[in-house]
Coordinates of C-alpha atoms in Angstrom, one line a residue:
M759 CA -4.4 -45.7 -8.6
L760 CA -7.8 -45.5 -7.1
S761 CA -7.0 -42.3 -5.4
V762 CA -5.8 -40.8 -8.7
I763 CA -9.1 -41.8 -10.3
N764 CA -11.1 -40.4 -7.5
S765 CA -9.1 -37.1 -7.6
G766 CA -9.7 -36.9 -11.3
A767 CA -13.4 -37.6 -10.9
M768 CA -13.8 -34.9 -8.3
L769 CA -12.0 -32.4 -10.5
L770 CA -14.2 -33.4 -13.4
L771 CA -17.4 -33.1 -11.4
R772 CA -16.3 -29.8 -9.9
R773 CA -15.5 -28.3 -13.3
C774 CA -18.3 -29.9 -15.3
R775 CA -21.1 -30.4 -12.9
G776 CA -23.7 -30.2 -15.7
L777 CA -22.3 -32.4 -18.4
T778 CA -25.4 -34.5 -18.7
L779 CA -27.9 -32.3 -16.8
L780 CA -28.6 -28.6 -17.1
S781 CA -27.1 -26.6 -14.2
T782 CA -29.5 -25.5 -11.5
R783 CA -27.7 -22.2 -11.0
R784 CA -29.8 -19.0 -11.3
L785 CA -30.5 -18.0 -14.9
P786 CA -29.3 -14.6 -16.1
V787 CA -31.7 -12.3 -18.0
A788 CA -30.7 -13.4 -21.5
P789 CA -28.8 -16.7 -21.8
A790 CA -29.8 -20.1 -20.6
V791 CA -27.6 -22.2 -18.4
A792 CA -25.8 -25.1 -19.8
S793 CA -23.1 -27.5 -18.6
C794 CA -19.9 -26.3 -16.9
A795 CA -21.6 -22.9 -16.4
V796 CA -21.8 -22.2 -20.1
R797 CA -24.8 -20.0 -20.8
L798 CA -26.3 -20.2 -24.4
R799 CA -29.0 -18.2 -26.1
S800 CA -31.5 -21.1 -26.6
S801 CA -35.2 -20.9 -27.0
S802 CA -36.3 -24.5 -26.7
A803 CA -35.6 -27.8 -25.0
E804 CA -34.7 -29.2 -28.4
D805 CA -31.9 -26.6 -28.7
Q806 CA -30.6 -27.5 -25.2
G807 CA -30.7 -31.2 -26.1
S808 CA -28.7 -30.6 -29.3
Y809 CA -26.1 -28.8 -27.2
Q810 CA -25.8 -31.7 -24.8
R811 CA -25.6 -34.2 -27.6
A812 CA -22.8 -32.2 -29.2
H813 CA -20.8 -32.4 -26.0
R814 CA -21.3 -36.1 -25.3
P815 CA -17.9 -37.0 -26.9
G816 CA -16.1 -35.0 -24.2
W817 CA -18.1 -36.8 -21.6
R818 CA -17.3 -40.2 -23.0
H819 CA -13.6 -39.4 -23.2
A820 CA -13.6 -38.2 -19.6
V821 CA -15.4 -41.4 -18.3
A822 CA -13.0 -43.5 -20.4
G823 CA -10.1 -41.8 -18.7
L824 CA -11.5 -42.4 -15.3
L825 CA -12.2 -46.1 -15.9
A826 CA -8.8 -46.7 -17.6
G827 CA -6.9 -44.7 -15.0
T828 CA -5.1 -43.0 -17.7
G829 CA -4.5 -39.3 -17.2
A830 CA -3.8 -38.7 -20.9
V831 CA -7.3 -39.7 -22.0
L832 CA -8.8 -37.7 -19.2
A833 CA -6.7 -34.7 -20.1
Y834 CA -7.7 -35.0 -23.8
G835 CA -11.4 -35.2 -22.9
L836 CA -11.2 -32.1 -20.6
H837 CA -9.2 -30.2 -23.3
Q838 CA -11.7 -31.1 -26.0
H839 CA -14.6 -30.1 -23.8
K840 CA -12.9 -26.8 -22.9
A841 CA -12.3 -26.0 -26.6
E842 CA -16.0 -26.8 -27.5
Q843 CA -17.1 -24.8 -24.4
E844 CA -15.2 -21.7 -25.4
A845 CA -16.4 -21.8 -28.9
A846 CA -20.0 -21.9 -27.7
Y847 CA -19.9 -18.8 -25.4
P848 CA -22.3 -16.0 -26.5
I849 CA -21.0 -12.6 -27.2
F850 CA -22.1 -9.6 -25.1
S851 CA -21.6 -5.9 -25.5
Q852 CA -20.3 -3.7 -22.7
E853 CA -23.8 -2.1 -22.5
E854 CA -25.3 -5.6 -21.8
V855 CA -22.7 -6.2 -19.1
T856 CA -23.2 -2.7 -17.5
S857 CA -27.0 -3.5 -17.2
H858 CA -26.1 -6.2 -14.7
R859 CA -25.0 -4.1 -11.7
S860 CA -27.2 -5.3 -8.8
L861 CA -28.3 -8.4 -7.1
Q862 CA -31.7 -7.9 -8.5
D863 CA -30.5 -7.7 -12.2
G864 CA -27.5 -9.9 -11.7
V865 CA -23.9 -9.0 -11.0
W866 CA -21.7 -9.3 -14.1
V867 CA -18.1 -8.4 -14.5
T868 CA -15.4 -8.8 -17.2
Y869 CA -11.9 -10.1 -17.0
K870 CA -9.5 -10.4 -19.9
G871 CA -12.3 -10.3 -22.4
G872 CA -14.5 -12.9 -20.6
V873 CA -17.9 -12.1 -19.1
Y874 CA -18.8 -13.6 -15.7
D875 CA -22.1 -13.7 -13.8
I876 CA -20.9 -13.6 -10.2
T877 CA -24.3 -13.0 -8.6
E878 CA -24.2 -16.1 -6.5
F879 CA -20.6 -15.5 -5.4
V880 CA -21.3 -12.1 -3.9
A881 CA -22.5 -13.5 -0.6
M882 CA -19.4 -15.7 -0.4
H883 CA -16.8 -13.1 -1.2
P884 CA -14.3 -12.8 1.7
G885 CA -14.1 -9.1 1.2
G886 CA -17.9 -8.6 1.6
D887 CA -20.0 -6.6 -0.7
K888 CA -17.1 -4.4 -1.8
I889 CA -17.1 -6.7 -4.8
L890 CA -20.2 -4.9 -6.0
L891 CA -18.0 -1.9 -6.7
A892 CA -16.8 -3.7 -9.9
A893 CA -20.3 -4.7 -10.9
G894 CA -21.0 -4.0 -14.6
G895 CA -17.3 -3.3 -15.3
A896 CA -13.8 -4.8 -15.4
L897 CA -12.1 -6.7 -12.5
E898 CA -8.6 -5.9 -13.6
P899 CA -8.3 -2.4 -11.9
F900 CA -9.5 -3.9 -8.6
W901 CA -7.3 -7.1 -8.7
A902 CA -4.3 -5.0 -9.5
L903 CA -4.5 -3.5 -6.1
Y904 CA -5.1 -6.7 -4.3
A905 CA -2.4 -9.2 -5.1
V906 CA -4.3 -12.0 -3.3
H907 CA -6.4 -12.5 -6.4
N908 CA -3.4 -13.4 -8.6
Q909 CA -3.6 -17.0 -7.7
E910 CA -4.5 -20.0 -9.8
H911 CA -7.3 -21.2 -7.5
V912 CA -9.0 -17.8 -7.7
L913 CA -8.9 -17.9 -11.5
E914 CA -10.3 -21.4 -11.4
M915 CA -13.1 -20.3 -9.2
L916 CA -13.9 -17.3 -11.5
S917 CA -14.0 -19.6 -14.5
E918 CA -17.0 -21.4 -13.1
Y919 CA -19.0 -18.3 -13.4
K920 CA -18.2 -17.5 -17.1
V921 CA -21.2 -16.8 -19.2
G922 CA -19.8 -15.3 -22.4
E923 CA -17.2 -13.1 -24.1
L924 CA -17.0 -9.3 -24.6
N925 CA -17.4 -8.2 -28.2
A926 CA -14.3 -7.2 -30.1
E927 CA -15.4 -3.6 -30.5
D928 CA -15.8 -3.0 -26.7
L929 CA -12.5 -4.7 -26.1
K930 CA -10.8 -2.1 -28.3
K931 CA -12.5 0.7 -26.5
Q932 CA -10.7 -0.3 -23.3
K933 CA -7.7 1.3 -24.8
T934 CA -8.4 5.1 -24.7
M935 CA -8.1 6.6 -28.1
Q936 CA -5.4 9.4 -28.4
T937 CA -7.0 12.6 -29.6
L938 CA -6.3 16.3 -29.8
D939 CA -8.2 16.7 -26.6
P940 CA -5.8 18.4 -24.1
Y941 CA -7.0 15.8 -21.5
S942 CA -6.2 12.9 -23.8
S943 CA -2.8 12.2 -22.1
D944 CA -4.4 12.2 -18.6
P945 CA -3.5 9.0 -16.7
E946 CA -5.9 6.1 -16.2
R947 CA -7.9 6.3 -13.0
H948 CA -9.4 3.6 -10.9
P949 CA -13.0 2.9 -11.8
V950 CA -14.2 2.8 -8.2
L951 CA -13.7 6.6 -8.0
R952 CA -16.9 8.6 -8.0
I953 CA -16.4 11.3 -10.7
N954 CA -17.5 14.8 -10.0
N955 CA -16.0 16.3 -13.1
L956 CA -14.3 14.5 -16.0
K957 CA -12.3 17.3 -17.6
P958 CA -10.5 18.4 -15.5
F959 CA -10.7 15.2 -13.6
N960 CA -12.1 15.4 -10.1
A961 CA -13.2 12.4 -8.1
E962 CA -13.5 10.8 -4.7
P963 CA -13.5 7.3 -3.4
P964 CA -16.5 5.6 -2.0
P965 CA -16.7 6.4 1.7
E966 CA -16.6 2.8 2.8
I967 CA -13.2 2.3 1.2
L968 CA -11.9 5.6 2.7
S969 CA -12.0 4.3 6.2
D970 CA -10.5 0.8 5.4
S971 CA -6.9 2.1 5.6
F972 CA -5.2 4.6 7.8
I973 CA -2.9 5.3 4.8
T974 CA -5.1 5.8 1.7
P975 CA -3.8 3.8 -1.3
S976 CA -2.7 6.3 -4.0
A977 CA -5.2 5.0 -6.5
F978 CA -8.1 5.8 -4.1
F979 CA -6.7 9.1 -2.9
F980 CA -9.2 11.8 -4.0
K981 CA -8.3 13.6 -7.2
R982 CA -8.6 17.4 -7.5
N983 CA -7.3 18.8 -10.8
H984 CA -7.9 22.3 -12.1
L985 CA -6.3 21.8 -15.5
P986 CA -5.0 19.0 -17.7
V987 CA -2.3 16.8 -16.1
P988 CA 1.0 17.9 -17.6
Q989 CA 3.5 15.5 -19.2
V990 CA 6.8 16.1 -17.4
D991 CA 10.0 14.4 -18.4
P992 CA 12.0 13.7 -15.2
A993 CA 15.3 13.9 -17.1
T994 CA 14.7 17.5 -18.1
Y995 CA 12.7 18.7 -15.1
L996 CA 13.9 21.9 -13.5
L997 CA 12.7 23.6 -10.3
Q998 CA 13.2 27.4 -10.2
V999 CA 13.6 29.2 -6.9
E1000 CA 13.5 33.0 -7.2
G1001 CA 12.0 36.2 -5.8
L1002 CA 13.4 38.9 -3.7
P1003 CA 17.0 39.9 -4.4
G1004 CA 19.6 37.7 -2.8
G1005 CA 18.2 34.4 -3.7
L1006 CA 18.2 32.2 -6.8
L1007 CA 18.4 28.5 -7.4
T1008 CA 17.7 26.0 -10.2
L1009 CA 17.4 22.3 -9.3
S1010 CA 17.0 19.2 -11.4
L1011 CA 15.0 16.3 -9.9
E1012 CA 18.2 14.4 -9.2
E1013 CA 19.7 17.4 -7.4
L1014 CA 16.6 17.8 -5.3
K1015 CA 16.9 14.1 -4.3
T1016 CA 20.7 14.1 -3.6
R1017 CA 21.5 17.6 -2.3
F1018 CA 18.9 17.6 0.5
P1019 CA 18.0 15.2 3.3
K1020 CA 14.9 13.2 2.6
H1021 CA 12.1 13.7 5.1
T1022 CA 8.9 11.7 5.5
V1023 CA 5.6 13.1 6.8
T1024 CA 2.3 11.5 7.2
A1025 CA -0.3 14.1 6.4
T1026 CA -4.0 14.4 5.5
L1027 CA -5.0 16.6 2.6
Q1028 CA -8.6 17.9 2.3
C1029 CA -10.3 19.8 -0.4
A1030 CA -11.8 23.1 0.7
G1031 CA -15.1 21.9 -0.9
N1032 CA -15.2 18.6 1.0
R1033 CA -18.9 17.9 2.0
R1034 CA -20.1 20.7 -0.3
S1035 CA -23.1 18.5 -1.2
E1036 CA -24.6 19.2 2.2
M1037 CA -24.5 22.9 1.6
N1038 CA -26.1 22.3 -1.8
A1039 CA -29.0 20.6 0.1
V1040 CA -29.6 23.8 2.0
K1041 CA -29.2 26.2 -0.9
Q1042 CA -27.4 25.8 -4.3
V1043 CA -23.8 26.9 -4.3
K1044 CA -21.2 27.1 -7.1
G1045 CA -18.6 24.3 -7.2
L1046 CA -18.1 20.6 -7.6
N1047 CA -20.6 18.5 -5.6
W1048 CA -18.2 16.8 -3.3
G1049 CA -19.5 14.2 -0.9
I1050 CA -17.6 13.3 2.3
A1051 CA -14.5 11.7 0.7
A1052 CA -12.6 14.7 -0.8
I1053 CA -10.1 14.0 2.0
S1054 CA -7.3 11.3 2.2
N1055 CA -4.2 10.5 4.1
A1056 CA -0.8 9.5 2.8
T1057 CA 2.9 9.4 3.6
W1058 CA 4.9 12.0 1.7
S1059 CA 8.7 12.0 1.2
G1060 CA 11.0 14.7 -0.2
A1061 CA 13.2 17.7 0.6
R1062 CA 12.1 20.2 3.2
L1063 CA 11.1 23.5 1.6
R1064 CA 13.0 25.2 4.4
D1065 CA 16.3 23.5 3.4
V1066 CA 15.8 24.5 -0.3
L1067 CA 15.1 28.1 0.6
L1068 CA 18.2 28.3 2.7
A1069 CA 20.3 26.8 -0.2
A1070 CA 18.8 29.5 -2.5
G1071 CA 20.1 32.2 -0.2
Y1072 CA 17.0 33.0 1.8
G1073 CA 18.3 32.9 5.4
P1074 CA 16.7 33.7 8.7
D1075 CA 16.6 37.4 7.8
V1076 CA 14.2 36.8 4.9
A1077 CA 11.2 37.4 7.2
R1078 CA 12.1 41.1 7.4
R1079 CA 11.7 41.4 3.6
A1080 CA 9.1 38.8 2.6
G1081 CA 5.8 37.5 3.9
H1082 CA 4.8 34.8 1.5
V1083 CA 6.1 31.9 -0.6
Q1084 CA 4.4 31.5 -3.9
F1085 CA 4.1 28.3 -5.9
E1086 CA 3.5 27.8 -9.6
G1087 CA 2.6 24.5 -11.2
L1088 CA 3.4 23.2 -14.6
D1089 CA -0.3 22.6 -15.4
K1090 CA -1.6 25.3 -17.8
D1091 CA -4.8 26.5 -19.4
V1092 CA -5.1 27.3 -23.1
T1093 CA -3.8 30.8 -22.5
G1094 CA -0.6 29.5 -20.8
T1095 CA -1.8 30.5 -17.3
T1096 CA -0.5 28.1 -14.7
Y1097 CA -2.1 27.1 -11.4
G1098 CA -0.7 29.0 -8.5
A1099 CA -1.1 29.5 -4.8
S1100 CA 0.9 30.8 -1.8
I1101 CA 1.4 30.2 1.9
P1102 CA 2.7 32.4 4.7
L1103 CA 6.5 32.6 4.9
N1104 CA 6.5 31.6 8.6
K1105 CA 4.9 28.3 7.7
A1106 CA 7.4 27.7 4.9
V1107 CA 10.5 28.3 6.9
S1108 CA 9.5 26.9 10.2
E1109 CA 11.3 23.8 11.4
E1110 CA 7.9 22.7 12.8
G1111 CA 6.0 23.5 9.6
D1112 CA 7.1 20.3 7.9
V1113 CA 6.5 21.7 4.4
L1114 CA 7.9 19.3 1.8
L1115 CA 8.9 19.4 -1.8
A1116 CA 7.6 15.8 -2.1
Y1117 CA 8.7 13.4 -4.8
E1118 CA 7.3 10.3 -3.2
M1119 CA 3.8 9.2 -2.1
N1120 CA 3.3 6.1 0.0
G1121 CA 6.8 4.9 -0.7
A1122 CA 6.7 5.3 -4.5
D1123 CA 7.2 8.0 -7.1
L1124 CA 4.3 10.5 -7.1
P1125 CA 1.5 9.3 -9.4
A1126 CA 0.8 11.6 -12.3
D1127 CA -2.5 12.8 -10.8
H1128 CA -0.8 13.7 -7.6
G1129 CA 1.9 15.9 -9.0
Y1130 CA 4.7 13.9 -10.6
P1131 CA 7.6 14.5 -10.4
V1132 CA 7.4 17.1 -7.5
R1133 CA 4.6 18.7 -5.5
V1134 CA 4.3 20.9 -2.4
V1135 CA 2.9 19.3 0.6
V1136 CA 1.8 21.8 3.3
P1137 CA 0.6 19.8 6.3
G1138 CA -2.4 21.2 8.1
V1139 CA -3.3 23.5 5.2
V1140 CA -6.2 23.3 2.7
G1141 CA -5.4 21.2 -0.4
A1142 CA -5.5 24.1 -2.8
R1143 CA -2.2 25.4 -1.5
N1144 CA -0.5 22.0 -2.0
V1145 CA 0.5 22.8 -5.5
K1146 CA 1.2 19.9 -7.8
W1147 CA 3.7 19.5 -10.7
L1148 CA 5.7 22.3 -9.1
G1149 CA 7.7 24.4 -11.5
K1150 CA 8.6 27.6 -9.6
I1151 CA 8.9 28.9 -6.1
I1152 CA 8.8 32.6 -5.5
V1153 CA 9.7 34.3 -2.2
S1154 CA 7.7 37.5 -2.2
A1155 CA 6.3 40.3 -0.1
D1156 CA 2.9 39.5 -1.6
E1157 CA 0.5 36.7 -1.9
S1158 CA 0.1 34.8 -5.1
S1159 CA -1.9 36.9 -7.6
S1160 CA -3.4 33.7 -9.1
H1161 CA -7.2 33.4 -9.5
W1162 CA -7.2 30.5 -7.0
Q1163 CA -5.6 32.6 -4.3
Q1164 CA -7.4 35.9 -4.8
N1165 CA -10.9 35.0 -6.2
D1166 CA -11.6 31.5 -4.9
Y1167 CA -11.2 29.3 -1.8
K1168 CA -12.5 32.0 0.6
G1169 CA -15.3 31.9 3.0
F1170 CA -18.2 34.4 3.4
S1171 CA -21.3 35.1 5.4
P1172 CA -24.5 33.1 4.6
G1173 CA -26.0 36.5 3.7
T1174 CA -23.4 37.2 1.0
D1175 CA -24.5 36.4 -2.6
W1176 CA -22.9 36.7 -6.0
D1177 CA -24.3 40.2 -6.4
T1178 CA -22.6 41.5 -3.3
V1179 CA -19.5 39.3 -2.8
N1180 CA -16.1 41.0 -2.6
F1181 CA -13.4 38.5 -2.7
K1182 CA -10.8 41.1 -1.6
S1183 CA -12.7 41.4 1.7
A1184 CA -11.9 37.8 2.9
P1185 CA -8.6 36.1 3.6
A1186 CA -7.5 33.1 1.5
I1187 CA -8.2 29.8 3.3
Q1188 CA -5.1 28.3 4.8
E1189 CA -5.7 26.1 7.9
L1190 CA -9.0 24.2 7.9
P1191 CA -11.5 23.8 10.8
V1192 CA -12.1 20.6 12.7
Q1193 CA -13.8 17.9 10.6
S1194 CA -15.4 14.4 10.9
A1195 CA -17.7 12.2 8.9
I1196 CA -19.4 8.8 9.0
T1197 CA -18.1 6.4 6.3
A1198 CA -20.2 3.4 7.3
P1199 CA -23.0 2.7 7.4
A1200 CA -24.2 4.7 4.4
D1201 CA -27.2 7.1 4.6
G1202 CA -30.3 5.1 3.9
A1203 CA -28.8 1.7 4.8
V1204 CA -31.0 -1.0 6.3
V1205 CA -29.9 -3.2 9.2
D1206 CA -31.6 -6.3 10.5
R1207 CA -32.9 -6.3 14.0
S1208 CA -31.4 -9.8 14.4
S1209 CA -27.9 -8.4 14.2
E1210 CA -28.5 -6.8 17.6
E1211 CA -25.7 -4.2 17.3
L1212 CA -24.3 -1.8 14.8
T1213 CA -20.7 -0.7 14.0
V1214 CA -20.3 2.9 12.9
K1215 CA -17.0 4.1 11.3
G1216 CA -15.5 7.3 10.1
Y1217 CA -12.6 9.8 10.0
A1218 CA -11.8 12.9 12.0
W1219 CA -9.1 15.6 11.4
S1220 CA -8.3 19.2 12.2
G1221 CA -6.2 21.7 10.4
G1222 CA -3.2 23.6 11.6
G1223 CA -1.7 20.5 13.3
R1224 CA -4.3 20.4 16.0
E1225 CA -4.9 16.9 17.1
V1226 CA -8.3 15.3 17.3
V1227 CA -8.8 14.1 20.9
R1228 CA -12.3 12.9 20.9
V1229 CA -15.1 11.8 18.5
D1230 CA -18.7 11.8 19.9
V1231 CA -21.3 9.6 18.2
S1232 CA -25.1 9.6 18.7
L1233 CA -27.6 7.1 17.4
D1234 CA -30.6 9.3 18.3
G1235 CA -30.0 12.6 16.5
G1236 CA -27.9 14.1 19.3
K1237 CA -30.0 13.4 22.3
T1238 CA -27.5 11.0 23.8
W1239 CA -23.8 10.5 23.0
Q1240 CA -21.1 7.9 23.1
V1241 CA -17.4 8.3 22.7
A1242 CA -15.8 6.4 19.8
Q1243 CA -12.5 4.6 19.8
I1244 CA -10.0 6.5 17.7
R1245 CA -6.8 5.2 16.1
S1246 CA -3.8 6.7 14.3
S1247 CA -2.4 3.6 12.6
E1248 CA -3.5 0.6 10.6
K1249 CA -5.8 -1.8 12.3
G1250 CA -3.8 -4.4 14.3
Q1251 CA -0.6 -2.3 14.3
A1252 CA 0.8 -0.6 17.4
P1253 CA -0.5 2.9 17.7
E1254 CA 1.9 5.7 16.9
G1255 CA 2.9 8.0 19.8
T1256 CA 1.2 11.3 20.5
P1257 CA 2.5 13.8 17.9
P1258 CA 4.3 16.9 19.0
T1259 CA 2.0 19.8 19.9
G1260 CA 0.9 21.6 16.7
R1261 CA 2.2 18.8 14.4
A1262 CA -0.7 16.4 14.3
W1263 CA -0.9 16.3 10.5
A1264 CA -2.7 13.0 10.0
W1265 CA -6.3 12.1 10.5
K1266 CA -7.8 9.7 13.1
L1267 CA -10.0 6.9 12.1
W1268 CA -12.7 6.1 14.6
E1269 CA -15.2 3.3 15.2
I1270 CA -17.9 2.4 17.7
T1271 CA -20.1 -0.7 18.1
A1272 CA -23.4 -0.1 19.9
P1273 CA -26.5 -2.2 20.6
L1274 CA -29.6 -1.4 18.5
P1275 CA -32.0 0.5 20.7
P1276 CA -35.1 -1.6 21.6
G1277 CA -38.1 -0.6 19.7
A1278 CA -36.4 1.8 17.4
K1279 CA -37.4 1.8 13.7
E1280 CA -34.7 4.2 12.6
L1281 CA -31.4 5.4 13.8
K1282 CA -30.3 9.1 13.3
I1283 CA -26.6 8.7 13.5
V1284 CA -24.5 11.8 14.2
C1285 CA -20.8 12.4 14.7
K1286 CA -18.8 15.4 15.8
A1287 CA -15.1 15.8 16.6
V1288 CA -13.2 17.8 19.2
D1289 CA -9.5 18.9 18.7
N1290 CA -6.9 19.7 21.3
S1291 CA -7.9 23.4 21.2
Y1292 CA -11.4 22.3 22.0
N1293 CA -12.7 23.4 18.7
M1294 CA -15.9 21.6 17.9
Q1295 CA -18.1 21.2 14.8
P1296 CA -21.2 23.3 14.4
D1297 CA -24.4 21.3 14.7
T1298 CA -26.1 22.4 11.4
V1299 CA -25.1 23.5 7.9
A1300 CA -27.3 26.6 7.5
P1301 CA -25.3 29.0 9.8
I1302 CA -22.0 28.2 7.9
W1303 CA -23.5 28.1 4.4
N1304 CA -21.5 30.2 1.9
L1305 CA -21.9 30.8 -1.8
R1306 CA -18.8 28.7 -2.7
G1307 CA -19.7 25.8 -0.5
V1308 CA -16.4 25.7 1.3
L1309 CA -15.5 24.9 4.9
S1310 CA -18.4 22.5 5.3
N1311 CA -17.9 20.9 8.7
A1312 CA -21.3 20.6 10.4
W1313 CA -22.2 17.5 12.4
H1314 CA -22.4 14.7 9.9
R1315 CA -25.7 12.8 9.8
V1316 CA -26.7 9.4 8.5
N1317 CA -30.1 7.8 8.8
V1318 CA -30.4 4.0 9.0
K1319 CA -33.6 1.9 8.9
I1320 CA -34.0 -1.1 11.2
R1321 CA -35.7 -4.1 9.6
E1322 CA -37.6 -6.3 12.0
D1323 CA -37.3 -10.0 11.8
E1324 CA -40.2 -11.3 9.6
R1325 CA -41.2 -14.0 12.2
E1326 CA -41.7 -11.2 14.8
E1327 CA -44.1 -9.2 12.6

C-alpha cells in the first residue's frame, strides 16, 4: 500500500508541481505562471492568490487520497483539478503564437488546439534544435512524419508545457477554404518547406534536413510546379502514346501496372535553378531564388519507358525516323496549354537509360505534388524534363515545341543579356554538371572553441550517370584541403555496391569532422566534388553567371564564426 501511495504522490508532484506555490519556470511575455504549468493573465499578487485559493479543493482531495490510500479519491481530485485547469487557460491568437519563434522571444507551438511554451524543452529535445522548425506553428505536420512522438509519455511531457488555447477563429483557418482560385485544390504541404513561390507552389526543405537521409522523405522532397496541381481520377486516367506512323497505344493506370514489369530506380532530381541565389548575389537574374536544396533523392518504381514504346510499336528501327520523345503533362494554364518537355530518343529507348513511367515514390503512390498518378523519371537529366501528371507521350523527329523546352532552361554566356539573348542559339539543358553543397553548418553559424572540432555535411551529385568519386573540403577558403567521407546509403546501413558505369543516378552524402584551427576566429568552409570523368566544379560564380540563373555549380562556401570561451578572454 505504501508503494501505491508513494507512486501516486510522485505522479501528483510531477503533474502539479506548483499547487501551493507559483512555478519557478521562465515566464512567457504575456501570461504569468501558475500551478501545473497553467499561465494566466494576472496583474497582481492578489489575483494569483485568488487563483490558488480557487484550486485548494483539488489539493485537499489529492492529499486525502494519498493519506487514505484510496485511488478513487486521488483520481477524483486530479480530475477536478484538470477540469478547473483547462477552464482557466488563456486564449491566444495564431499571431501571438507566431511571435514566439526564437529562444529569445520564447518558443511556442500548437497541438490539437492547445498552445505550448516549449522554450525550456528545446535544449533537452533528443532531435536537437530541429524542433525549432515548428516554432510559432503546429506540431502535427512534424509528428505525422515521426511516429515516435505518438506515445502517451510524449503527450504527458507536452502537457506540462501548456500555456493556453488557440482561439476558435484560428482553429477554423487551419482548414483551407475552398475558393474559385485555380490553386485551391492544391495539396497540403509540410510547413518546414521554404516557399519560393506560393502559386504555383515552389519550395525547398531546410538544408540541414536534406542531408539527414539518403532517401529524401516525400514530404521534404523539393517541390517545383509550373501550373496548378491537376486533380486526376485514377479510375479514368489514360496515357496516350502516339507520334510517327506505326505506333499507337492507350493505357489505363491498371494496365500500366499489370502489363509491364515493375522496375525500381534510386535517382536524384535537381532543378536547373538550384543555387540560383548565389548568381543573384553576383548580378540579378530572372527566376525563383532557390537556395541549395532544390535537389532531392528518392526511389521511383514503375514501367520502363522503353517497354511501353516497344508495346506501342516503336521497335529498334524507330531511331531511323525519330530523334526525340516528347511528354505532355495534365497540368494546364488558363488557356489550356499543358506543361511539356522532351528528351533524346536514345536516352528513352536505351536499356541503360533507366527512364521510368513511375507510379510510386519511396514505396508508395506518387504524392499529388510529385505527379500522381504517373510521371516520367529521367535519371541523370535536369528536373524540367521529368514531366509530372503525364498524359501523353509523342515519338517525334522534333523536340517538344513547349515554352519550357524552347525558351527556358538553357544556359548562356555571362555577357548575354535580355536585349541580346537568342534562345534558339542554345541547346536545351539535359544532363547537369557536377554539383555539391554544404548542408551543415549554416552560413553565419557560430561554434564554440570548447567544442574543439567541427563536423561539416553535404551532398554531391553529377548528371548523366557520372559517379561522384571524391569531395574535397577546405576550412580556410581553399588554401588547404581534406577529403570527406562519402556514402551512398542510409547511415548505419551497408553501403550499396558501385553502380554500373554511366548509371550512378543517386547522389552521395558526405561528411567530415576536423579540429578547429588554433587561433582562427572564422572558418571559410568550401566544398567541391569530382566525378568519375574528372569533371570538377568551377571555383567562383561570376564566370558561369547567366541571365536565367541556371547551372549554378561553383564551389559552395559557408562562413562560420568561432566563439572563444569567456573564461579565456
